[in-house]
mmCIF file of N, CA, C and O in Angstrom:
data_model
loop_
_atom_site.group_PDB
_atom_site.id
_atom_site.type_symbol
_atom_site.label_atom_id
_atom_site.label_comp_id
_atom_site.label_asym_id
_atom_site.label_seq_id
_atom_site.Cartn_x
_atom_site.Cartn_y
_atom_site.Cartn_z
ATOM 1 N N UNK A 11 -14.798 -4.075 17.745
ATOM 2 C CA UNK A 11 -13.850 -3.495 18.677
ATOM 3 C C UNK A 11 -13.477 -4.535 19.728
ATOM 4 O O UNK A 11 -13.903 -4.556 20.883
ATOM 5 N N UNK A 12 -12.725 -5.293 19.240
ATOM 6 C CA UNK A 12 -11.857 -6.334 20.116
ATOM 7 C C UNK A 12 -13.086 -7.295 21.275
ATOM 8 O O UNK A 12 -12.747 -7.571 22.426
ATOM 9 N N UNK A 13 -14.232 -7.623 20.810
ATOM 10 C CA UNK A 13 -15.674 -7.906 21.576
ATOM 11 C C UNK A 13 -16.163 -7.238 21.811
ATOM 12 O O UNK A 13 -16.804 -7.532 22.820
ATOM 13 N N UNK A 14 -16.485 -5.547 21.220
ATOM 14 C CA UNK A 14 -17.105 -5.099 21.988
ATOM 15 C C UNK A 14 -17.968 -4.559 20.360
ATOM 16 O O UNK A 14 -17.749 -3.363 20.165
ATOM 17 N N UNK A 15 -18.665 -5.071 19.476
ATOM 18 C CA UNK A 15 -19.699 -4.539 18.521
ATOM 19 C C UNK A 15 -20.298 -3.483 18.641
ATOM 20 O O UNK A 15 -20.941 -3.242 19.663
ATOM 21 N N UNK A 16 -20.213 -2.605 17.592
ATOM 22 C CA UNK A 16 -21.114 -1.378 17.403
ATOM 23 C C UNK A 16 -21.793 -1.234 16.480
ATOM 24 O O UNK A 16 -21.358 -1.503 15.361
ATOM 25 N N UNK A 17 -22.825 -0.854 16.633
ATOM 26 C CA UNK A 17 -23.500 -0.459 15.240
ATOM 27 C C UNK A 17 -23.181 0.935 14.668
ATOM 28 O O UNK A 17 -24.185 1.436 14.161
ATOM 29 N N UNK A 18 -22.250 1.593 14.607
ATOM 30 C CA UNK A 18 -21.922 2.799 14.233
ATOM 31 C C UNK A 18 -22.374 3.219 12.502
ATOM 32 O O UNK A 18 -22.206 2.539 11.490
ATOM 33 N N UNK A 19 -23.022 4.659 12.659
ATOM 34 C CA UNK A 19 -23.344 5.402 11.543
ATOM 35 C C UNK A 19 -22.086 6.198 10.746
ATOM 36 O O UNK A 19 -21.398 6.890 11.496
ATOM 37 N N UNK A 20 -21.780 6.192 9.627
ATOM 38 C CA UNK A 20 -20.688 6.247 8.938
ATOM 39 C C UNK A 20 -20.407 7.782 8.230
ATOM 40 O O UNK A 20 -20.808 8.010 7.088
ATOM 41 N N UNK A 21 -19.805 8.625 8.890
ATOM 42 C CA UNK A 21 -19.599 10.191 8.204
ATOM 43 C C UNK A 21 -18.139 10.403 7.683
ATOM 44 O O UNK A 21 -17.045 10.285 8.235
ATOM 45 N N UNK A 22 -18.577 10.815 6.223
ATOM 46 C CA UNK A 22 -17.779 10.724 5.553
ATOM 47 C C UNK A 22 -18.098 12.037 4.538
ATOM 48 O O UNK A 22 -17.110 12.610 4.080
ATOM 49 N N UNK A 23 -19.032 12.384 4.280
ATOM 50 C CA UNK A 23 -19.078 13.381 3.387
ATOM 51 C C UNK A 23 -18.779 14.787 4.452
ATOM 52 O O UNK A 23 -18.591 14.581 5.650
ATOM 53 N N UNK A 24 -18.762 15.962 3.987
ATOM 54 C CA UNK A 24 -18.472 17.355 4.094
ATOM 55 C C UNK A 24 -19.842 17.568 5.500
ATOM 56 O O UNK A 24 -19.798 18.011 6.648
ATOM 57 N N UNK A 25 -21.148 16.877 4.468
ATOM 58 C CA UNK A 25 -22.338 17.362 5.461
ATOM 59 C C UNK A 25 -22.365 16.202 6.924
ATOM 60 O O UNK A 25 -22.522 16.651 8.060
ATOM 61 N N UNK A 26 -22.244 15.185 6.741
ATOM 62 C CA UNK A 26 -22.362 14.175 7.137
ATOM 63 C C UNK A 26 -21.494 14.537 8.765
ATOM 64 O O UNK A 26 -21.976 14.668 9.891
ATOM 65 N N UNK A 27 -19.828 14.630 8.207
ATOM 66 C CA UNK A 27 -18.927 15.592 9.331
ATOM 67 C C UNK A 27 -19.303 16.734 9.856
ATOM 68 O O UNK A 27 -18.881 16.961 10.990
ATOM 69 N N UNK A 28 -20.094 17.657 9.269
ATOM 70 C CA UNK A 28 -20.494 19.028 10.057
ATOM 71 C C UNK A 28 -21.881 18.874 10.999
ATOM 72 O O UNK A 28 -22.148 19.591 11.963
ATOM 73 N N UNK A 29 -22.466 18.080 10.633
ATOM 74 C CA UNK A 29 -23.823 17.597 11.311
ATOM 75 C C UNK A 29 -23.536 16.599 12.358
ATOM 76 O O UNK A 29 -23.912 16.865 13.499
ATOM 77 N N UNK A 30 -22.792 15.249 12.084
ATOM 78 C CA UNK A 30 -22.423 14.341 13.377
ATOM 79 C C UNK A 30 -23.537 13.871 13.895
ATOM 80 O O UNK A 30 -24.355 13.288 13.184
ATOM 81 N N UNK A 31 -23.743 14.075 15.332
ATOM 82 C CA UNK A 31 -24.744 13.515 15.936
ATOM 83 C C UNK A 31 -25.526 14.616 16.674
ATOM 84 O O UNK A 31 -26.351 14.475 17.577
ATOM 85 N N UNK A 32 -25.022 15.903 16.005
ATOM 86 C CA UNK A 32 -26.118 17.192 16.663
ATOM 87 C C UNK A 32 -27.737 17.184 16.356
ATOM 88 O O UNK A 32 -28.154 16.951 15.222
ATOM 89 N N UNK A 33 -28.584 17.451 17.431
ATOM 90 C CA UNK A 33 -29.482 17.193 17.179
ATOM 91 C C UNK A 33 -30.640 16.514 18.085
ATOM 92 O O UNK A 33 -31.663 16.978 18.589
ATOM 93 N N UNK A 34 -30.232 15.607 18.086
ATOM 94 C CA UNK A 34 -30.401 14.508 18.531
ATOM 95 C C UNK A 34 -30.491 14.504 20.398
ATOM 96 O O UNK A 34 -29.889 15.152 21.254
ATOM 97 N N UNK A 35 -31.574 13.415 20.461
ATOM 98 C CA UNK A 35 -32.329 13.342 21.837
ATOM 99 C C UNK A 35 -31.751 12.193 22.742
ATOM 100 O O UNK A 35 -31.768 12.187 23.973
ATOM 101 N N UNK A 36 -31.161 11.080 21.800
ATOM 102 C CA UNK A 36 -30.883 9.935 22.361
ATOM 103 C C UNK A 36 -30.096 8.958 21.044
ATOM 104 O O UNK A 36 -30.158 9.142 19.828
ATOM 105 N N UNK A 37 -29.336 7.843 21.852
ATOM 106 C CA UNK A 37 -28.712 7.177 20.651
ATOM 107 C C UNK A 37 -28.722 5.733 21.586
ATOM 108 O O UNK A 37 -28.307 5.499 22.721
ATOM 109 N N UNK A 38 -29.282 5.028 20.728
ATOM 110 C CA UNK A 38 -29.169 3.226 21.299
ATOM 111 C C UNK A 38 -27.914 2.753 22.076
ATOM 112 O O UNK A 38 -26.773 3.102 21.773
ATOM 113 N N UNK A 39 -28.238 1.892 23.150
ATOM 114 C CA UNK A 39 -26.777 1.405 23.598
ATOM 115 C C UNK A 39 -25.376 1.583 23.316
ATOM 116 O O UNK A 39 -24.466 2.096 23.967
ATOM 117 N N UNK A 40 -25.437 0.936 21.982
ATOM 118 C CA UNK A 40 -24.370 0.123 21.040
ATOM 119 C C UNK A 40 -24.316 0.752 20.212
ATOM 120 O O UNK A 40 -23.686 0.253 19.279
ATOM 121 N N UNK A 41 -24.819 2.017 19.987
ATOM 122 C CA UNK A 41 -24.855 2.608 18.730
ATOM 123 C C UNK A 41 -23.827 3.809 18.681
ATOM 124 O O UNK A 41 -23.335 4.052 19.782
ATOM 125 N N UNK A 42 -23.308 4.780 17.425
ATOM 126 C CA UNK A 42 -22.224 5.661 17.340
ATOM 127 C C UNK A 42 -22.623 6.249 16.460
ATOM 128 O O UNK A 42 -23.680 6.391 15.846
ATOM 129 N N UNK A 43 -21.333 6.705 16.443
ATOM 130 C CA UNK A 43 -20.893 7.292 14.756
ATOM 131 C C UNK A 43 -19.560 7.673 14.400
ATOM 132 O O UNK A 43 -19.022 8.619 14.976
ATOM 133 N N UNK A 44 -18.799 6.824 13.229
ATOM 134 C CA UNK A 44 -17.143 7.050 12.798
ATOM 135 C C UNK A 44 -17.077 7.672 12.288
ATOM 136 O O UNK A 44 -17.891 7.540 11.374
ATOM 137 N N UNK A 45 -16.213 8.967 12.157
ATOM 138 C CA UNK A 45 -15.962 10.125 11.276
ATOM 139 C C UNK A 45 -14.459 9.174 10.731
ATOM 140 O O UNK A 45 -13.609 8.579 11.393
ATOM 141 N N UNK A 46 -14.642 9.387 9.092
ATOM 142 C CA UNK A 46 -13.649 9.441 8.469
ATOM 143 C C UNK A 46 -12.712 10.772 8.414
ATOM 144 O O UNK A 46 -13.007 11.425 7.413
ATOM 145 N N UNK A 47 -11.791 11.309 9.092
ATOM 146 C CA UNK A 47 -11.101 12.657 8.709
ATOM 147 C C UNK A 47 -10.105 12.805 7.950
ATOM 148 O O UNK A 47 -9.372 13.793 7.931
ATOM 149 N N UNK A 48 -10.008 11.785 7.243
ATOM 150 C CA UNK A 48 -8.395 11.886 6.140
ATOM 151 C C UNK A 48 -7.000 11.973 6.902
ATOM 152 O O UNK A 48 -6.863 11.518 8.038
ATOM 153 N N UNK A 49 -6.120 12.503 6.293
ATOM 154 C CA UNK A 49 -5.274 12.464 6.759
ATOM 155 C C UNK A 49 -5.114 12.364 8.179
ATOM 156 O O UNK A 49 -6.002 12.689 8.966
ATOM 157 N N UNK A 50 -3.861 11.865 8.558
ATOM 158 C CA UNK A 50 -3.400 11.925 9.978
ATOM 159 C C UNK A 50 -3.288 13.595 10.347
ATOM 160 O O UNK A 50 -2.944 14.451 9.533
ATOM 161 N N UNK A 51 -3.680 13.855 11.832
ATOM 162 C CA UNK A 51 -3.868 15.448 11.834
ATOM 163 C C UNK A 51 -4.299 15.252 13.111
ATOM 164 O O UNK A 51 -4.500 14.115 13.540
ATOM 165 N N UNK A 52 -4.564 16.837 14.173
ATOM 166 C CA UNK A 52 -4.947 16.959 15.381
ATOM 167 C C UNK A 52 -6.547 17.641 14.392
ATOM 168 O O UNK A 52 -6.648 18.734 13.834
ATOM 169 N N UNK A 53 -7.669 16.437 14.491
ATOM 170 C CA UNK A 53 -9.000 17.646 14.509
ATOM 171 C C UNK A 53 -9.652 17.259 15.522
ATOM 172 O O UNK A 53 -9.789 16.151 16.040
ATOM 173 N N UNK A 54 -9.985 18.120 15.727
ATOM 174 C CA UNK A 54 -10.871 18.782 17.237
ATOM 175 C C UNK A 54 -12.476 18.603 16.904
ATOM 176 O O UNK A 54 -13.086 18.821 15.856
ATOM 177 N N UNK A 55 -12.920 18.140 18.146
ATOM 178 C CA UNK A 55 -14.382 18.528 18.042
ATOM 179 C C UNK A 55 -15.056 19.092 18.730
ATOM 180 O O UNK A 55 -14.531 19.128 19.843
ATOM 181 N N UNK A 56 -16.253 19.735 18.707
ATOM 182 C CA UNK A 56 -16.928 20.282 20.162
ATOM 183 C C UNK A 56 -18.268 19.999 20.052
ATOM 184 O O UNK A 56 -18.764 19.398 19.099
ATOM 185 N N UNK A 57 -18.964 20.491 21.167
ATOM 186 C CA UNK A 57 -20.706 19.577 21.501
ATOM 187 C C UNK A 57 -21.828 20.535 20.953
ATOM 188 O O UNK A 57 -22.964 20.072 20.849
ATOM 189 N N UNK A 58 -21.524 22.165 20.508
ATOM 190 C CA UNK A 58 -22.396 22.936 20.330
ATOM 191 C C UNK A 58 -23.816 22.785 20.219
ATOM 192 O O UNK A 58 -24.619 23.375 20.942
ATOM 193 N N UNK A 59 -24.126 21.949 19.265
ATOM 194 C CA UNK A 59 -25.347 21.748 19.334
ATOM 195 C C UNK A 59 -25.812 20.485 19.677
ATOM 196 O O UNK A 59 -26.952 20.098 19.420
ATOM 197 N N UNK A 60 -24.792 19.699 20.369
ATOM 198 C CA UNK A 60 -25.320 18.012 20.333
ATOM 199 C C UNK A 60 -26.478 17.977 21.751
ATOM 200 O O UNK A 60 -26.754 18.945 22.459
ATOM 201 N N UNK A 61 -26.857 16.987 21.846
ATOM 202 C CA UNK A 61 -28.065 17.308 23.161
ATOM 203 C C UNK A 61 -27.375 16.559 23.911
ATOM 204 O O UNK A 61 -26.994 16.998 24.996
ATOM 205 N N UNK A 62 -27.033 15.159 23.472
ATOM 206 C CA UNK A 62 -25.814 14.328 24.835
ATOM 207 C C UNK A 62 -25.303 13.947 25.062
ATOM 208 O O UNK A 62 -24.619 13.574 24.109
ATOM 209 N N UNK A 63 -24.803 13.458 26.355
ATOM 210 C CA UNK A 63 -23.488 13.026 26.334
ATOM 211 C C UNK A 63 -22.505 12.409 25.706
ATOM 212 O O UNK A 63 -22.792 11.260 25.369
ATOM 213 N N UNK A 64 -21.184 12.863 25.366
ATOM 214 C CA UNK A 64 -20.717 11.450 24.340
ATOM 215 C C UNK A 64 -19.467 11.363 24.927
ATOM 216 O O UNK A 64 -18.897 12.352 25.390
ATOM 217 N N UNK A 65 -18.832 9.839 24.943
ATOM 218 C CA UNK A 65 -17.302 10.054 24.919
ATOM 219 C C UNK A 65 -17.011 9.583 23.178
ATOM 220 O O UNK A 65 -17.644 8.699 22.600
ATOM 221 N N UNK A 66 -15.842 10.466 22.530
ATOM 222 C CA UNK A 66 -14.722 9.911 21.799
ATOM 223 C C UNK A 66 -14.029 9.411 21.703
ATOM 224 O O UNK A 66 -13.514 9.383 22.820
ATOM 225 N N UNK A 67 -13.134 8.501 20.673
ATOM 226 C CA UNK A 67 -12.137 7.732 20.797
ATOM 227 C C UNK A 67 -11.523 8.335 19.115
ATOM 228 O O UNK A 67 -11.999 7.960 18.044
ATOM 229 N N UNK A 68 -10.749 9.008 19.224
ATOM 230 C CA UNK A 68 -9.748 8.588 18.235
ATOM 231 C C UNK A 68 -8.392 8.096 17.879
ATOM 232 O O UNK A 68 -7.309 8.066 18.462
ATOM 233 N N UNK A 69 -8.772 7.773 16.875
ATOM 234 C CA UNK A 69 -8.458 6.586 16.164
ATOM 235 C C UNK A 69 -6.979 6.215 15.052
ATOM 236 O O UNK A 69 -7.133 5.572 14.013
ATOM 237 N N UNK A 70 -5.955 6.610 15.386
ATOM 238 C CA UNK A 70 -4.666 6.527 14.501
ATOM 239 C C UNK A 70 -5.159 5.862 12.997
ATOM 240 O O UNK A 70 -6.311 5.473 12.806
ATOM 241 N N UNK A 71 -3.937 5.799 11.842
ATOM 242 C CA UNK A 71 -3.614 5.417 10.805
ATOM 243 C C UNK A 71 -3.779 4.017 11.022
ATOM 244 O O UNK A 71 -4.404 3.413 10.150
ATOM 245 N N UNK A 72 -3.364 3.392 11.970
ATOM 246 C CA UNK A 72 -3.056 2.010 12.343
ATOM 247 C C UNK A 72 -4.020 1.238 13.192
ATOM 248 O O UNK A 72 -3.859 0.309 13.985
ATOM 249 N N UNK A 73 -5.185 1.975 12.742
ATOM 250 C CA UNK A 73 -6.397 1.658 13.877
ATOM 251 C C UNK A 73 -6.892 1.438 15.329
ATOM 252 O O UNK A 73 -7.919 0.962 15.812
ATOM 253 N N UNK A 74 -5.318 2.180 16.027
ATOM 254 C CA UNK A 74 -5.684 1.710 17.174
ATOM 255 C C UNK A 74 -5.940 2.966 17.828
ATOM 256 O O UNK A 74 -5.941 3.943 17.080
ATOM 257 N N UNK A 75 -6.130 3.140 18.889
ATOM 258 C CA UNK A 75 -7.367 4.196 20.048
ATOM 259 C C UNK A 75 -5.964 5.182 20.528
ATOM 260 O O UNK A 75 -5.028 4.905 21.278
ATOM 261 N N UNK A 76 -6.250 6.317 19.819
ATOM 262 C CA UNK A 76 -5.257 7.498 20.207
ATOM 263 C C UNK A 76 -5.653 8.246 21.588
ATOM 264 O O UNK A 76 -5.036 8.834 22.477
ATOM 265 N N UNK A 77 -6.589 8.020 21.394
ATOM 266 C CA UNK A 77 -7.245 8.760 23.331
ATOM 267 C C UNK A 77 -8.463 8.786 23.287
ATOM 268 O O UNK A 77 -8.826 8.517 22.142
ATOM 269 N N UNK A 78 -9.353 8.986 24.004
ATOM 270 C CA UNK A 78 -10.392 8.608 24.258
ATOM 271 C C UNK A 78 -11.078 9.561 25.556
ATOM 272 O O UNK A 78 -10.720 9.260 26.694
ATOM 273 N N UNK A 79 -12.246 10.922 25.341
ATOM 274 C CA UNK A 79 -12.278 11.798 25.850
ATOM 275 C C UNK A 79 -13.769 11.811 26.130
ATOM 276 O O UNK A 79 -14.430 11.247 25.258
ATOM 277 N N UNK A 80 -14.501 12.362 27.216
ATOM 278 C CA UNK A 80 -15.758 12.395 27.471
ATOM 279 C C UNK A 80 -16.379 14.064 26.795
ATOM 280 O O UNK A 80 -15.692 15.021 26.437
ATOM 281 N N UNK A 81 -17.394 13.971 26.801
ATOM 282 C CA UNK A 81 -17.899 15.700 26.270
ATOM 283 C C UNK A 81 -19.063 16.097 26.675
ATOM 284 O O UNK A 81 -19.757 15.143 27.028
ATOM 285 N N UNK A 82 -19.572 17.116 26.773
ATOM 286 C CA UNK A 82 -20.501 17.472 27.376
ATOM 287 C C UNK A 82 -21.606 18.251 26.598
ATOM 288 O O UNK A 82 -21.157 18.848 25.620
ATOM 289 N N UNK A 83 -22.880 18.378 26.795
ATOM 290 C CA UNK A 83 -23.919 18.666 26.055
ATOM 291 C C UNK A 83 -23.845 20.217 25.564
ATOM 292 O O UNK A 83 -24.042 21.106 26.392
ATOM 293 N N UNK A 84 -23.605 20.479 24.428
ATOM 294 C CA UNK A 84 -23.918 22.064 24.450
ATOM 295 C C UNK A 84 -22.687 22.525 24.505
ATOM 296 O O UNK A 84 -22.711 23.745 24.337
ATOM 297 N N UNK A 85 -21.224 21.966 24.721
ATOM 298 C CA UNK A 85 -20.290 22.712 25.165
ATOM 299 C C UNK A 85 -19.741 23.420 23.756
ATOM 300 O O UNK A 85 -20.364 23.325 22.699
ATOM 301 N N UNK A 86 -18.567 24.095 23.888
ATOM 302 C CA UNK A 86 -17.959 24.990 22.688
ATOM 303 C C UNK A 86 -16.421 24.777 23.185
ATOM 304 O O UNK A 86 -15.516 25.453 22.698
ATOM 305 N N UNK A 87 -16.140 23.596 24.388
ATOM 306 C CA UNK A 87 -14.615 23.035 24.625
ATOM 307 C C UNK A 87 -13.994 22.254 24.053
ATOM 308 O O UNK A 87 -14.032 21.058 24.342
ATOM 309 N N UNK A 88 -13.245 22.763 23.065
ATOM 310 C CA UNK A 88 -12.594 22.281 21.706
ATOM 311 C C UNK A 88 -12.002 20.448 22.450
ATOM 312 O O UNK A 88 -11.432 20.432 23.541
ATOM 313 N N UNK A 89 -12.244 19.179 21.714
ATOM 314 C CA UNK A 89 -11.778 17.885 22.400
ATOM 315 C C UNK A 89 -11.076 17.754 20.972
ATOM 316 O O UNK A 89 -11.594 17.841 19.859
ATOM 317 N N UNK A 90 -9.472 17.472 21.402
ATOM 318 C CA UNK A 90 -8.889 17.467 20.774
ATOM 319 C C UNK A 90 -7.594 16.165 20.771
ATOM 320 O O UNK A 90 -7.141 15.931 21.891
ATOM 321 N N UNK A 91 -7.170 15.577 19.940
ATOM 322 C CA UNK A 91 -6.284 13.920 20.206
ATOM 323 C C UNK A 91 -5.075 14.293 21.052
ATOM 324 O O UNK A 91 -4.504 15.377 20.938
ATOM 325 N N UNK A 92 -4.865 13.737 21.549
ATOM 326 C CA UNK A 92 -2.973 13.727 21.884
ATOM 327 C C UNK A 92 -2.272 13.446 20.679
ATOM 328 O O UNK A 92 -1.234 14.064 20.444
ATOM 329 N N UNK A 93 -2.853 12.300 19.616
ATOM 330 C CA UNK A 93 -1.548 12.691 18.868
ATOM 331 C C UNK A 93 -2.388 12.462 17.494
ATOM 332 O O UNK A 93 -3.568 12.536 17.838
ATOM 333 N N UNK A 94 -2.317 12.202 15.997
ATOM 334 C CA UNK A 94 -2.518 12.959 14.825
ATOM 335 C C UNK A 94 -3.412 11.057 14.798
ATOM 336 O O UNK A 94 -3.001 9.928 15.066
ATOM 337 N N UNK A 95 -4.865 11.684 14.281
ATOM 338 C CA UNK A 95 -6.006 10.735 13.953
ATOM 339 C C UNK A 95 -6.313 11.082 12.439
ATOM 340 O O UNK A 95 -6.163 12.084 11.739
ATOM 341 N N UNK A 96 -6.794 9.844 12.253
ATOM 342 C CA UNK A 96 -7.370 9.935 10.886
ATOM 343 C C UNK A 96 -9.186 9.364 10.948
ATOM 344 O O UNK A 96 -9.972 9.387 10.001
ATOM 345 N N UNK A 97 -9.452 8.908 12.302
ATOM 346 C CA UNK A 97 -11.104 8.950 12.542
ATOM 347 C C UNK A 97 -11.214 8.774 14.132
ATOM 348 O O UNK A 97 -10.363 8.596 15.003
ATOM 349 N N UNK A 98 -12.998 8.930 14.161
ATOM 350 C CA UNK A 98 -13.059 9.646 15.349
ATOM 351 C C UNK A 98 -14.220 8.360 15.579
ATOM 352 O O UNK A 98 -14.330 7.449 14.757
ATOM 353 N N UNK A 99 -14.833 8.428 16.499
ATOM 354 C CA UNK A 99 -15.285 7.298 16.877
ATOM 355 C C UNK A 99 -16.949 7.799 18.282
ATOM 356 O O UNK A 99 -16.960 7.432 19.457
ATOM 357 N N UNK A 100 -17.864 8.496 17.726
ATOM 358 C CA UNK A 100 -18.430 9.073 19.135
ATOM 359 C C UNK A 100 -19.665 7.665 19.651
ATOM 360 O O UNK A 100 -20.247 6.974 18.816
ATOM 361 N N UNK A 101 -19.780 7.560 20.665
ATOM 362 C CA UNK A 101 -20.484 6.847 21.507
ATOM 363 C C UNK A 101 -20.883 7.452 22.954
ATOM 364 O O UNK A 101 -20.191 8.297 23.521
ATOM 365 N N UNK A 102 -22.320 6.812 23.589
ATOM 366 C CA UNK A 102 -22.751 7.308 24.626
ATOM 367 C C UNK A 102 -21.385 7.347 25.354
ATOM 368 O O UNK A 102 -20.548 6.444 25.327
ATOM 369 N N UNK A 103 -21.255 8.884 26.206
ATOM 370 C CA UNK A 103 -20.852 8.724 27.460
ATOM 371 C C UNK A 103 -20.543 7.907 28.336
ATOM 372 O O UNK A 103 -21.455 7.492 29.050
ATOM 373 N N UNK A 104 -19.025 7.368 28.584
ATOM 374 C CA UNK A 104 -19.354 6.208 28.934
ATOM 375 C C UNK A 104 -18.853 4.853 28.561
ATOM 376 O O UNK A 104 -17.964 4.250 29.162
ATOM 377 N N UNK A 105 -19.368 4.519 27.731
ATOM 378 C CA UNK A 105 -19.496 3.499 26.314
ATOM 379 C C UNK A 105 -18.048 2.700 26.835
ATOM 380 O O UNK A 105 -17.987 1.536 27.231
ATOM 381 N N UNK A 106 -16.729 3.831 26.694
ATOM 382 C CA UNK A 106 -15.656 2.771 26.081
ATOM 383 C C UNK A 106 -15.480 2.640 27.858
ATOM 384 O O UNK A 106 -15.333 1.509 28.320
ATOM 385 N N UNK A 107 -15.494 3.373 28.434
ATOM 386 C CA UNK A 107 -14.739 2.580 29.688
ATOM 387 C C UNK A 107 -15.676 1.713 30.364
ATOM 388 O O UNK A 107 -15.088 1.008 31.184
ATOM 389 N N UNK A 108 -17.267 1.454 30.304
ATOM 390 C CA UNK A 108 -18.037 0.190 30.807
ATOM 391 C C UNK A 108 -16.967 -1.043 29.846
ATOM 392 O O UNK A 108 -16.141 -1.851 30.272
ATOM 393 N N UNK A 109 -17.247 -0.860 28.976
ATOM 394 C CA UNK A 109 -16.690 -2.012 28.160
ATOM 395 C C UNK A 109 -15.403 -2.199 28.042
ATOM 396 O O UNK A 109 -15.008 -3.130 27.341
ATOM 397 N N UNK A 110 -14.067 -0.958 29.010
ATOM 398 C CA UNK A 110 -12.779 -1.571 29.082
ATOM 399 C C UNK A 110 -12.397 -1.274 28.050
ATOM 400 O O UNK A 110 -11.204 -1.497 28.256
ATOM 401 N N UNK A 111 -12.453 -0.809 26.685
ATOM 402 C CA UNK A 111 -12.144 -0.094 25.854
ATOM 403 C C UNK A 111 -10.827 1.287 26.094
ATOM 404 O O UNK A 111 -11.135 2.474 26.202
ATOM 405 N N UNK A 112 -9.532 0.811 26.131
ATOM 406 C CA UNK A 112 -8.273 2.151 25.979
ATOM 407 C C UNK A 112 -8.022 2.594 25.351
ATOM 408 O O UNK A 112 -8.682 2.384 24.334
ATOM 409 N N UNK A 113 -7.138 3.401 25.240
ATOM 410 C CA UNK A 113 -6.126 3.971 24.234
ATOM 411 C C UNK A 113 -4.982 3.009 23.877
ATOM 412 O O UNK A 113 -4.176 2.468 24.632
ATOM 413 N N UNK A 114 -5.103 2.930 22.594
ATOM 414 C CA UNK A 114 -4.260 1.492 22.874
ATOM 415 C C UNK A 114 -4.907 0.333 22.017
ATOM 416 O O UNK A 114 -4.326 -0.194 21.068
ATOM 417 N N UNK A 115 -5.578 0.154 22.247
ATOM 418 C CA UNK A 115 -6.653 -0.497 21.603
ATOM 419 C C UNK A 115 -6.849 -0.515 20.307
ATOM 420 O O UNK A 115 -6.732 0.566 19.730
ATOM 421 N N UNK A 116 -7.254 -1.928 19.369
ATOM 422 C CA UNK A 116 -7.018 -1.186 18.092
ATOM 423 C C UNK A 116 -8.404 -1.806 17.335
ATOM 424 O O UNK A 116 -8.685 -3.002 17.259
ATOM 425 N N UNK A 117 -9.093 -0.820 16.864
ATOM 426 C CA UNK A 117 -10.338 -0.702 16.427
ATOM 427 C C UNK A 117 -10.503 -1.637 15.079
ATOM 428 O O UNK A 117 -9.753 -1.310 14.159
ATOM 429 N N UNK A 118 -11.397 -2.780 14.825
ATOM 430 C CA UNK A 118 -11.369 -3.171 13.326
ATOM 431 C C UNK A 118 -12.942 -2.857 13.014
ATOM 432 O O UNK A 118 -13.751 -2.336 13.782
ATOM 433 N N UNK A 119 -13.171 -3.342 11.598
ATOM 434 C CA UNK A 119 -14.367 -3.319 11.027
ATOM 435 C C UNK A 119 -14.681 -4.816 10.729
ATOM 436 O O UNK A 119 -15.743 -5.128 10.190
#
C-alpha cells in the first residue's frame, strides 16, 4: 500500500467472508484482512460479533481506496462504501490514517 506493508489474511470463500475477523481478542500492528467481494456493488459490513476496533477501506475495480470508515466493537451499524467496491480491506482502528493512507489511494499486492 504505496509504503505502507501489510500482512493481510485473505477471505475469499463463503465461510472465510461470514467469519472475517469476529472473534478475536487482538490483531498485530500491520496485520488485516482483504475480503474479495466480486463484483463491483455497495456491500456493507457490521461489527456484531468482532471484539475490536477496526477501520475499513474499500477498495474499487481499479484498486484504489473508495472510502475508508472506522467501526466499533459489537456494533449492528451497517458500514457501507460511497461508491460500488469489489474488496474490503479491515485493519486496527486507526491503521490507515497513522499511516496517511486516503481515499484515493490505490492499493497493490
Amino acid at each position: 500500500m504505496g509504503g505502507h506493508p501489510v500482512q493481510a489474511e485473505y477471505a475469499a470463500t463463503p465461510e472465510a467472508l461470514r467469519e472475517g475477523l469476529m472473534h478475536r481478542t487482538a490483531l498485530a500492528a500491520d496485520a488485516g484482512m482483504l475480503f474479495e467481494l466480486g463484483e463491483p456493488d455497495i456491500h456493507c459490513f457490521w461489527m456484531k460479533n468482532t471484539l475490536i476496533p477496526l477501520s475499513i477501506a474499500f477498495i474499487g475495480r481499479d484498486g484504489r481506496i473508495v472510502d475508508i470508515q472506522d467501526m466499533q466493537p459489537r456494533s449492528l451499524e451497517p458500514h457501507c462504501p460511497t461508491a460500488p467496491a469489489t474488496q474490503a480491506l479491515e485493519m486496527n482502528q486507526g491503521w490507515f490514517a497513522r499511516a496517511g493512507v486516503r481515499a484515493g489511494d490505490r492499493v497493490t499486492r
